[in-house]
Amino acid sequence: MNGFPADFLWGAATSAYQIEGSPLADGAGPSIWHRFSREPGRVLGGDTGDLACDHYRRYREDLALMAGLGINAYRFSVAWGRVLPQGGGPINRQGLGFYDRLVDELLALGIAPMLTLYHWDLPLALDERGGWCHRDIAGRFADYAEVLFRALDDRVRLWLTLNEPWVSAVLGYQTGVHAPGRQGLSEAALAAQHLLLAHGEAVAAYRATGRHRIGIAVNLEPQHAASERAEDIEAAARRHAYVNRWFLDPILLGRYPDGLSAMFGAAWPQVSPEDLARIHAPVDFLGVNYYSRGLVEWDPSDRPAQARVISRMGTERTAMGWEVYPEGLTEILLWLRREYGERPLYLTESGAAFDDPPPADGVVADPERATYLRRHLRAAESALRQGVDLRGYFVWSLLDNFEWAYGYSKRFGLIHVDFATQRRTPKASAWLYRAIIRQGGANLADSPDPA
Ligand code: FCB
């Protein structure tokens, strides 16, 4: 007997801008990534999502490949600007029609859809009015969400409001390495506040319109002190509040974590009790995106947490430079339950980029990804055995795709994509995943890969 329940979701994940291509097709409005990727120096190699995996046109082929691997759940995101080209106003039926067909096709293949409403591709028209820094965005997001609830809730049973709001706020508005590329601590804090409010308003809209389940996907990573020094231990604790609790505490506890406003100082926005109550709307489940841990050193120049993530020589890393640390997945899942109580969880992203060799005779040998997958599934199983209510595991990603500021240079896919020809080749890790799924999660030991 292994620890995975019979109805476990064995999934794969993607997001709209990263795979679809055709960003302006059929009346869609441009997104902040459409503009950002055209600004010199923003994305490695000047790559854009103009073609990406051409999934907008090839989705049938991609879904068939997924079904062939035995994957029974698919997490995808909707491009807001396809449905509402101006961010609000009239619905673009053609854009909505794409997702309507996608969902039908998934169901016909026996694959459960999990829909993310926002995976970072804000309509440009809304950015021009201040984007996530403008308070009105919360209501606009809820209106957009409602359009989708009305159109798809008869078939979609798992909804996510936002993907990784921490990344949207910090990388988009503080460090500026993601769209819209702003750099201001107070902008980031304000954007975070409005992302939370948008989430809360969308959940409220769902309670009025939807009949299934809704949650949010957050990026979590244990923060470990790099030494026994008190300064490092305190820095790790601050970074834990900043990364792991900034969004979860308001959503699940109705308040911001202790010490967070002090870290931001004058950059911290006014927050009313009414807003906190809206943000605190009950969610049905949580999505966790897990990649690594943070090894933390005190660094007074690093704002706002005075905590810097370091990398240690000799540790195993992915092509992103992220430490391979599967035990952190068990740790963070147990922490979630301990801290916030029992609640259904999905691992909404887990995966790794490696420098895969190109396909040779239809084979892509990616033994590191296969090992990474096994080890993280074992870590998930360990959490299950300790009573965590984990209901599914979504590999990031189904396909090699546009990895944001890294463009096409980082490959996370189970399926290799040749971006010149759009040819798809399942990697060895994809065949391994198929074998694991077939056995319901048995045989996760580091044995030789199946042929
Ligand atoms: C996550 C994002 C996803 C992808 C992976 C590698 O932070 O949600 O789009 O970029 O990282």
Short mmCIF file of C-alpha atoms and ligand atoms in Angstrom, two decimals:
data_model
loop_
_atom_site.label_atom_id
_atom_site.label_comp_id
_atom_site.label_asym_id
_atom_site.label_seq_id
_atom_site.Cartn_x
_atom_site.Cartn_y
_atom_site.Cartn_z
CA MET A 1 0.00 0.00 0.00
CA ASN A 2 1.25 3.46 -0.77
CA GLY A 3 0.06 6.70 0.74
CA PHE A 4 -1.80 8.17 -2.25
CA PRO A 5 -5.62 8.02 -2.15
CA ALA A 6 -7.41 6.35 -5.07
CA ASP A 7 -9.00 9.63 -6.19
CA PHE A 8 -5.71 11.56 -6.11
CA LEU A 9 -5.29 14.04 -8.95
CA TRP A 10 -2.16 13.33 -11.00
CA GLY A 11 -1.85 16.60 -12.79
CA ALA A 12 0.26 18.93 -14.87
CA ALA A 13 0.20 22.73 -14.90
CA THR A 14 0.73 25.59 -17.34
CA SER A 15 -0.25 29.24 -17.66
CA ALA A 16 -1.75 31.21 -20.53
CA TYR A 17 1.01 33.65 -21.45
CA GLN A 18 3.69 31.00 -21.09
CA ILE A 19 2.24 28.57 -23.63
CA GLU A 20 -0.57 29.98 -25.75
CA GLY A 21 1.05 32.35 -28.22
CA SER A 22 -1.26 34.40 -30.50
CA PRO A 23 -1.64 37.00 -27.73
CA LEU A 24 -3.79 39.34 -29.83
CA ALA A 25 -5.77 36.76 -31.77
CA ASP A 26 -9.54 36.92 -32.13
CA GLY A 27 -9.88 40.34 -30.55
CA ALA A 28 -7.77 39.78 -27.41
CA GLY A 29 -6.34 42.83 -25.66
CA PRO A 30 -2.60 42.97 -24.90
CA SER A 31 -1.29 42.20 -21.43
CA ILE A 32 1.50 43.70 -19.34
CA TRP A 33 3.73 40.82 -20.45
CA HIS A 34 3.05 41.66 -24.08
CA ARG A 35 4.46 45.13 -23.50
CA PHE A 36 7.17 44.16 -21.01
CA SER A 37 8.67 41.45 -23.21
CA ARG A 38 9.07 44.09 -25.96
CA GLU A 39 11.04 46.46 -23.75
CA PRO A 40 14.77 46.07 -24.40
CA GLY A 41 16.67 44.13 -21.77
CA ARG A 42 13.66 42.82 -19.87
CA VAL A 43 13.61 39.23 -21.13
CA LEU A 44 16.65 37.14 -21.91
CA GLY A 45 17.37 37.00 -25.62
CA GLY A 46 14.49 39.43 -26.31
CA ASP A 47 12.07 36.48 -26.21
CA THR A 48 8.33 37.15 -26.15
CA GLY A 49 5.19 35.06 -25.76
CA ASP A 50 4.09 35.85 -29.32
CA LEU A 51 4.38 32.23 -30.41
CA ALA A 52 5.38 30.35 -27.23
CA CYS A 53 4.12 26.76 -27.63
CA ASP A 54 1.45 27.85 -30.10
CA HIS A 55 -0.95 26.13 -27.75
CA TYR A 56 -3.77 28.50 -28.72
CA ARG A 57 -3.82 26.68 -32.04
CA ARG A 58 -2.42 23.30 -31.00
CA TYR A 59 -4.29 22.72 -27.77
CA ARG A 60 -5.98 19.56 -29.06
CA GLU A 61 -2.63 17.92 -29.72
CA ASP A 62 -1.38 18.97 -26.28
CA LEU A 63 -4.40 17.63 -24.46
CA ALA A 64 -4.17 14.36 -26.36
CA LEU A 65 -0.52 14.01 -25.33
CA MET A 66 -1.50 14.65 -21.74
CA ALA A 67 -4.23 12.02 -21.88
CA GLY A 68 -1.73 9.57 -23.35
CA LEU A 69 0.44 10.04 -20.28
CA GLY A 70 -2.47 9.17 -18.01
CA ILE A 71 -2.56 12.65 -16.48
CA ASN A 72 -6.04 13.07 -14.99
CA ALA A 73 -6.05 16.77 -14.03
CA TYR A 74 -4.85 19.90 -15.78
CA ARG A 75 -4.20 23.27 -14.22
CA PHE A 76 -4.28 26.08 -16.78
CA SER A 77 -4.91 29.81 -16.58
CA VAL A 78 -7.21 32.11 -18.49
CA ALA A 79 -5.79 35.21 -20.16
CA TRP A 80 -7.99 38.00 -18.75
CA GLY A 81 -7.47 40.08 -21.90
CA ARG A 82 -8.83 37.37 -24.20
CA VAL A 83 -12.13 37.46 -22.34
CA LEU A 84 -12.24 41.19 -21.55
CA PRO A 85 -9.80 42.92 -23.93
CA GLN A 86 -10.01 46.20 -21.98
CA GLY A 87 -9.99 44.45 -18.61
CA GLY A 88 -13.70 45.25 -18.21
CA GLY A 89 -16.61 46.14 -20.45
CA PRO A 90 -17.96 43.93 -23.21
CA ILE A 91 -17.12 40.23 -23.27
CA ASN A 92 -15.08 39.00 -26.22
CA ARG A 93 -17.01 35.84 -27.06
CA GLN A 94 -14.28 34.48 -29.31
CA GLY A 95 -11.70 34.67 -26.55
CA LEU A 96 -14.02 33.06 -24.05
CA GLY A 97 -14.84 30.43 -26.66
CA PHE A 98 -11.25 29.19 -26.60
CA TYR A 99 -11.50 28.26 -22.92
CA ASP A 100 -14.96 26.85 -23.41
CA ARG A 101 -13.63 24.44 -26.04
CA LEU A 102 -10.56 23.67 -23.95
CA VAL A 103 -12.70 22.65 -20.98
CA ASP A 104 -15.00 20.51 -23.14
CA GLU A 105 -12.03 18.78 -24.70
CA LEU A 106 -10.49 18.09 -21.28
CA LEU A 107 -13.69 16.58 -19.98
CA ALA A 108 -14.04 14.45 -23.10
CA LEU A 109 -10.57 13.05 -22.34
CA GLY A 110 -11.41 12.41 -18.69
CA ILE A 111 -9.10 15.16 -17.43
CA ALA A 112 -10.31 17.35 -14.56
CA PRO A 113 -9.79 21.07 -15.23
CA MET A 114 -8.37 23.34 -12.53
CA LEU A 115 -8.68 26.94 -13.67
CA THR A 116 -6.46 29.81 -12.49
CA LEU A 117 -8.11 33.17 -13.06
CA TYR A 118 -4.93 35.22 -12.90
CA HIS A 119 -1.43 34.05 -13.72
CA TRP A 120 0.31 37.42 -14.13
CA ASP A 121 -0.98 38.62 -17.52
CA LEU A 122 -2.87 41.74 -16.47
CA PRO A 123 -4.67 43.53 -19.34
CA LEU A 124 -2.53 46.49 -20.37
CA ALA A 125 -5.59 48.75 -20.28
CA LEU A 126 -5.80 48.18 -16.52
CA ASP A 127 -2.10 48.78 -16.00
CA GLU A 128 -2.55 52.13 -17.68
CA ARG A 129 -4.95 52.99 -14.87
CA GLY A 130 -2.48 51.98 -12.19
CA GLY A 131 -2.68 48.19 -12.38
CA TRP A 132 -2.55 46.44 -9.02
CA CYS A 133 -1.72 49.75 -7.33
CA HIS A 134 -5.18 51.08 -8.09
CA ARG A 135 -7.83 50.02 -5.60
CA ASP A 136 -10.53 49.67 -8.26
CA ILE A 137 -8.76 46.62 -9.59
CA ALA A 138 -10.30 44.45 -6.88
CA GLY A 139 -13.82 45.02 -8.16
CA ARG A 140 -12.72 44.67 -11.77
CA PHE A 141 -11.11 41.34 -11.01
CA ALA A 142 -14.28 40.13 -9.33
CA ASP A 143 -16.32 41.20 -12.38
CA TYR A 144 -13.95 39.32 -14.67
CA ALA A 145 -14.06 36.28 -12.40
CA GLU A 146 -17.84 36.33 -12.47
CA VAL A 147 -17.87 36.20 -16.27
CA LEU A 148 -15.90 32.96 -16.06
CA PHE A 149 -17.93 31.51 -13.20
CA ARG A 150 -21.06 32.03 -15.25
CA ALA A 151 -19.53 30.54 -18.37
CA LEU A 152 -17.63 27.57 -16.95
CA ASP A 153 -18.68 26.64 -13.43
CA ASP A 154 -21.07 24.06 -14.86
CA ARG A 155 -17.95 22.13 -15.90
CA VAL A 156 -14.99 23.44 -13.88
CA ARG A 157 -14.98 22.25 -10.27
CA LEU A 158 -11.65 23.60 -9.07
CA TRP A 159 -10.98 27.32 -9.25
CA LEU A 160 -7.98 29.37 -8.22
CA THR A 161 -8.18 33.13 -7.91
CA LEU A 162 -4.52 34.17 -8.14
CA ASN A 163 -1.25 32.46 -8.86
CA GLU A 164 1.52 33.44 -6.45
CA PRO A 165 0.42 36.95 -5.47
CA TRP A 166 3.75 37.36 -3.64
CA VAL A 167 5.57 37.09 -6.97
CA SER A 168 3.12 39.46 -8.67
CA ALA A 169 3.68 42.09 -5.98
CA VAL A 170 7.41 41.68 -5.32
CA LEU A 171 8.80 40.87 -8.75
CA GLY A 172 6.30 43.07 -10.58
CA TYR A 173 6.35 46.14 -8.32
CA GLN A 174 9.42 45.99 -6.08
CA THR A 175 12.35 44.41 -7.91
CA GLY A 176 10.83 45.03 -11.35
CA VAL A 177 12.16 41.86 -12.95
CA HIS A 178 8.62 40.91 -13.97
CA ALA A 179 5.92 42.95 -15.69
CA PRO A 180 4.97 45.71 -15.20
CA GLY A 181 8.56 46.31 -14.08
CA ARG A 182 8.03 48.87 -11.33
CA GLN A 183 10.49 49.39 -8.52
CA GLY A 184 9.08 50.68 -5.28
CA LEU A 185 8.59 49.16 -1.88
CA SER A 186 5.37 51.05 -1.23
CA GLU A 187 4.01 50.09 -4.66
CA ALA A 188 4.68 46.42 -3.85
CA ALA A 189 2.91 46.66 -0.50
CA LEU A 190 -0.05 48.42 -2.10
CA ALA A 191 -0.20 45.94 -4.97
CA ALA A 192 -0.18 43.10 -2.42
CA GLN A 193 -3.04 44.68 -0.52
CA HIS A 194 -5.10 44.99 -3.72
CA LEU A 195 -4.23 41.47 -4.85
CA LEU A 196 -5.57 40.22 -1.53
CA LEU A 197 -8.68 42.33 -1.83
CA ALA A 198 -9.22 41.12 -5.41
CA HIS A 199 -8.93 37.55 -4.18
CA GLY A 200 -11.49 38.18 -1.42
CA GLU A 201 -13.93 39.89 -3.79
CA ALA A 202 -13.65 37.03 -6.29
CA VAL A 203 -14.31 34.46 -3.57
CA ALA A 204 -17.39 36.45 -2.52
CA ALA A 205 -18.56 36.52 -6.15
CA TYR A 206 -18.04 32.79 -6.34
CA ARG A 207 -20.25 32.18 -3.31
CA ALA A 208 -23.01 34.05 -5.11
CA THR A 209 -22.57 32.37 -8.50
CA GLY A 210 -20.50 29.19 -8.25
CA ARG A 211 -21.33 25.73 -6.97
CA HIS A 212 -17.95 24.04 -6.63
CA ARG A 213 -14.68 24.92 -4.93
CA ILE A 214 -12.37 27.89 -4.97
CA GLY A 215 -8.93 28.59 -3.49
CA ILE A 216 -5.66 30.39 -4.23
CA ALA A 217 -2.17 29.20 -5.23
CA VAL A 218 0.68 30.56 -3.10
CA ASN A 219 4.42 30.03 -3.42
CA LEU A 220 5.80 28.64 -0.18
CA GLU A 221 9.31 27.76 0.89
CA PRO A 222 10.77 26.99 4.30
CA GLN A 223 13.22 29.68 5.40
CA HIS A 224 16.24 28.25 7.19
CA ALA A 225 18.94 30.26 8.90
CA ALA A 226 22.30 29.84 7.19
CA SER A 227 24.07 29.70 10.57
CA GLU A 228 23.43 29.54 14.30
CA ARG A 229 24.00 33.27 14.63
CA ALA A 230 21.08 35.07 16.23
CA GLU A 231 21.06 37.62 13.39
CA ASP A 232 20.58 34.89 10.80
CA ILE A 233 17.92 33.11 12.83
CA GLU A 234 15.98 36.36 13.18
CA ALA A 235 16.45 37.13 9.48
CA ALA A 236 15.03 33.71 8.55
CA ALA A 237 12.03 34.33 10.82
CA ARG A 238 11.41 37.70 9.16
CA ARG A 239 11.71 36.22 5.69
CA HIS A 240 9.27 33.48 6.70
CA ALA A 241 6.69 36.13 7.59
CA TYR A 242 7.46 38.05 4.40
CA VAL A 243 7.33 35.12 1.97
CA ASN A 244 5.08 32.51 3.58
CA ARG A 245 2.71 34.48 5.78
CA TRP A 246 2.16 37.79 4.00
CA PHE A 247 -0.76 36.41 1.99
CA LEU A 248 -1.83 33.41 4.04
CA ASP A 249 -2.36 35.23 7.34
CA PRO A 250 -4.82 37.79 5.98
CA ILE A 251 -6.70 35.16 3.98
CA LEU A 252 -6.84 32.47 6.64
CA LEU A 253 -6.58 34.47 9.88
CA GLY A 254 -7.92 37.87 8.89
CA ARG A 255 -4.80 39.83 9.91
CA TYR A 256 -1.31 40.58 8.69
CA PRO A 257 1.58 38.69 10.30
CA ASP A 258 3.31 40.28 13.28
CA GLY A 259 6.21 42.45 12.35
CA LEU A 260 5.39 42.81 8.66
CA SER A 261 4.25 46.43 8.79
CA ALA A 262 7.34 47.31 10.86
CA MET A 263 9.55 45.75 8.17
CA PHE A 264 7.94 47.96 5.53
CA GLY A 265 7.91 51.04 7.75
CA ALA A 266 6.61 54.11 5.93
CA ALA A 267 6.00 51.99 2.81
CA TRP A 268 3.20 50.07 4.55
CA PRO A 269 -0.32 51.02 3.35
CA GLN A 270 -3.30 51.84 5.53
CA VAL A 271 -5.46 48.74 5.90
CA SER A 272 -9.02 49.00 7.14
CA PRO A 273 -10.72 46.29 9.23
CA GLU A 274 -13.43 46.12 6.55
CA ASP A 275 -10.86 45.22 3.90
CA LEU A 276 -9.33 42.60 6.14
CA ALA A 277 -12.75 41.08 6.68
CA ARG A 278 -13.29 40.88 2.90
CA ILE A 279 -9.90 39.25 2.40
CA HIS A 280 -10.71 36.74 5.14
CA ALA A 281 -13.52 35.13 3.08
CA PRO A 282 -13.39 31.34 3.66
CA VAL A 283 -11.63 29.34 0.94
CA ASP A 284 -12.36 25.70 0.10
CA PHE A 285 -8.78 24.61 -0.42
CA LEU A 286 -5.26 25.92 -0.82
CA GLY A 287 -2.88 25.49 -3.72
CA VAL A 288 0.81 25.27 -2.87
CA ASN A 289 3.58 25.92 -5.37
CA TYR A 290 6.80 24.43 -4.07
CA TYR A 291 10.26 24.59 -5.61
CA SER A 292 12.95 24.99 -2.97
CA ARG A 293 13.86 26.44 0.42
CA GLY A 294 15.54 29.69 1.35
CA LEU A 295 18.86 29.59 3.14
CA VAL A 296 18.92 32.94 4.86
CA GLU A 297 21.57 35.32 6.08
CA TRP A 298 21.08 38.67 7.79
CA ASP A 299 21.62 41.53 5.37
CA PRO A 300 20.50 44.95 6.55
CA SER A 301 20.55 46.31 3.00
CA ASP A 302 17.99 43.79 1.75
CA ARG A 303 14.52 45.31 1.98
CA PRO A 304 12.13 44.79 3.56
CA ALA A 305 13.11 41.69 5.59
CA GLN A 306 16.85 42.42 5.95
CA ALA A 307 17.30 38.85 4.86
CA ARG A 308 19.26 37.57 1.92
CA VAL A 309 19.03 34.14 0.36
CA ILE A 310 22.43 32.59 -0.19
CA SER A 311 23.54 29.53 -2.07
CA ARG A 312 25.98 27.12 -0.57
CA MET A 313 28.75 25.49 -2.56
CA GLY A 314 28.26 21.84 -3.33
CA THR A 315 24.46 21.70 -2.98
CA GLU A 316 22.43 20.07 -5.70
CA ARG A 317 20.76 22.69 -7.89
CA THR A 318 18.44 22.98 -10.86
CA ALA A 319 19.22 25.05 -13.97
CA MET A 320 17.48 27.98 -12.19
CA GLY A 321 20.11 27.75 -9.47
CA TRP A 322 17.44 26.62 -6.99
CA GLU A 323 18.53 24.09 -4.40
CA VAL A 324 16.94 20.66 -4.78
CA TYR A 325 15.35 20.21 -1.37
CA PRO A 326 12.44 17.73 -1.38
CA GLU A 327 12.20 17.47 2.42
CA GLY A 328 11.13 21.12 2.43
CA LEU A 329 7.90 20.08 0.71
CA THR A 330 6.93 17.78 3.59
CA GLU A 331 8.00 20.46 6.03
CA ILE A 332 5.91 23.21 4.47
CA LEU A 333 2.79 21.02 4.14
CA LEU A 334 3.02 20.00 7.80
CA TRP A 335 3.59 23.62 8.79
CA LEU A 336 0.49 24.71 6.88
CA ARG A 337 -1.68 22.26 8.76
CA ARG A 338 -0.11 23.03 12.13
CA GLU A 339 -0.40 26.76 11.65
CA TYR A 340 -3.73 27.19 9.89
CA GLY A 341 -5.61 23.94 10.58
CA GLU A 342 -7.03 21.13 8.47
CA ARG A 343 -7.93 22.03 4.92
CA PRO A 344 -7.77 20.28 1.55
CA LEU A 345 -4.49 21.04 -0.22
CA TYR A 346 -3.25 20.65 -3.76
CA LEU A 347 0.33 20.89 -4.80
CA THR A 348 -0.44 23.22 -7.70
CA GLU A 349 3.17 23.40 -8.94
CA SER A 350 6.27 21.29 -8.45
CA GLY A 351 8.99 20.80 -11.00
CA ALA A 352 12.44 21.71 -12.20
CA ALA A 353 14.37 23.16 -15.11
CA PHE A 354 17.41 21.26 -16.25
CA ASP A 355 19.59 21.63 -19.32
CA ASP A 356 18.01 18.74 -21.19
CA PRO A 357 19.68 17.36 -24.27
CA PRO A 358 17.70 17.77 -27.52
CA PRO A 359 15.57 14.84 -28.63
CA ALA A 360 17.53 11.99 -30.22
CA ASP A 361 15.52 9.26 -31.95
CA GLY A 362 12.39 10.50 -30.26
CA VAL A 363 13.93 10.30 -26.79
CA VAL A 364 14.83 13.08 -24.37
CA ALA A 365 17.00 11.74 -21.57
CA ASP A 366 16.29 13.86 -18.47
CA PRO A 367 17.32 11.65 -15.54
CA GLU A 368 17.67 14.62 -13.16
CA ARG A 369 14.05 15.64 -13.66
CA ALA A 370 12.94 12.01 -13.21
CA THR A 371 14.80 11.82 -9.90
CA TYR A 372 13.47 15.23 -8.87
CA LEU A 373 9.93 14.03 -9.56
CA ARG A 374 10.32 10.81 -7.59
CA ARG A 375 11.87 12.56 -4.62
CA HIS A 376 9.18 15.23 -4.46
CA LEU A 377 6.42 12.67 -4.82
CA ARG A 378 7.98 10.76 -1.92
CA ALA A 379 8.01 13.98 0.10
CA ALA A 380 4.32 14.50 -0.75
CA GLU A 381 3.56 10.91 0.23
CA SER A 382 5.31 11.40 3.53
CA ALA A 383 3.02 14.37 4.27
CA LEU A 384 0.00 12.24 3.31
CA ARG A 385 1.10 9.52 5.72
CA GLN A 386 1.31 12.14 8.42
CA GLY A 387 -2.31 12.99 7.82
CA VAL A 388 -2.10 16.00 5.50
CA ASP A 389 -5.17 16.19 3.27
CA LEU A 390 -3.26 16.47 0.00
CA ARG A 391 -5.54 15.80 -2.94
CA GLY A 392 -3.42 16.31 -6.00
CA TYR A 393 0.00 17.00 -7.47
CA PHE A 394 0.49 19.17 -10.55
CA VAL A 395 3.85 18.96 -12.25
CA TRP A 396 5.21 22.28 -13.49
CA SER A 397 5.07 22.05 -16.39
CA LEU A 398 3.31 20.03 -19.03
CA LEU A 399 5.40 21.69 -21.76
CA ASP A 400 8.68 23.55 -22.02
CA ASN A 401 7.55 27.16 -22.21
CA PHE A 402 8.20 30.88 -21.84
CA GLU A 403 9.86 31.12 -18.44
CA TRP A 404 9.18 34.82 -17.84
CA ALA A 405 12.38 36.90 -17.63
CA TYR A 406 14.38 33.82 -18.71
CA GLY A 407 12.48 33.50 -21.97
CA TYR A 408 12.83 30.08 -23.58
CA SER A 409 16.21 29.38 -21.98
CA LYS A 410 14.79 27.34 -19.07
CA ARG A 411 12.97 24.12 -19.77
CA PHE A 412 10.56 22.85 -17.12
CA GLY A 413 8.43 20.57 -19.30
CA LEU A 414 7.56 16.92 -19.05
CA ILE A 415 7.24 17.35 -22.80
CA HIS A 416 10.05 18.84 -24.84
CA VAL A 417 9.06 21.58 -27.28
CA ASP A 418 11.23 22.40 -30.26
CA PHE A 419 10.41 26.09 -30.53
CA ALA A 420 11.51 26.27 -34.18
CA THR A 421 9.25 23.48 -35.42
CA GLN A 422 6.73 23.26 -32.52
CA ARG A 423 7.39 19.54 -32.41
CA ARG A 424 6.54 17.92 -29.07
CA THR A 425 8.53 15.01 -27.60
CA PRO A 426 7.65 13.54 -24.21
CA LYS A 427 10.80 13.35 -22.10
CA ALA A 428 11.84 10.25 -20.15
CA SER A 429 10.41 11.92 -17.03
CA ALA A 430 7.01 12.01 -18.75
CA TRP A 431 7.12 8.25 -19.29
CA LEU A 432 8.18 7.82 -15.69
CA TYR A 433 5.23 9.95 -14.58
CA ARG A 434 2.94 7.76 -16.68
CA ALA A 435 4.27 4.63 -14.98
CA ILE A 436 3.86 6.20 -11.52
CA ILE A 437 0.29 7.27 -12.32
CA ARG A 438 -0.58 3.81 -13.61
CA GLN A 439 0.57 2.29 -10.35
CA GLY A 440 -1.26 4.90 -8.29
CA GLY A 441 1.97 6.25 -6.87
CA ALA A 442 3.73 2.99 -6.05
CA ASN A 443 7.44 2.42 -6.75
CA LEU A 444 8.82 5.85 -6.11
CA ALA A 445 12.23 4.48 -5.14
CA ASP A 446 15.18 5.66 -7.21
CA SER A 447 15.09 2.63 -9.50
CA PRO A 448 16.12 2.71 -13.17
CA ASP A 449 13.63 4.59 -15.34
CA PRO A 450 11.06 2.58 -17.27
CA ALA A 451 11.72 2.32 -21.01
C1 FCB B 1 6.32 29.73 -10.65
C2 FCB B 1 5.31 30.27 -11.64
C3 FCB B 1 5.30 29.52 -12.96
C4 FCB B 1 6.68 29.14 -13.40
C5 FCB B 1 7.43 28.45 -12.29
C6 FCB B 1 8.80 27.97 -12.67
O1 FCB B 1 6.70 30.76 -9.78
O2 FCB B 1 4.03 30.23 -11.09
O3 FCB B 1 4.63 30.30 -13.91
O4 FCB B 1 7.36 30.24 -13.85
O5 FCB B 1 7.52 29.29 -11.18
#
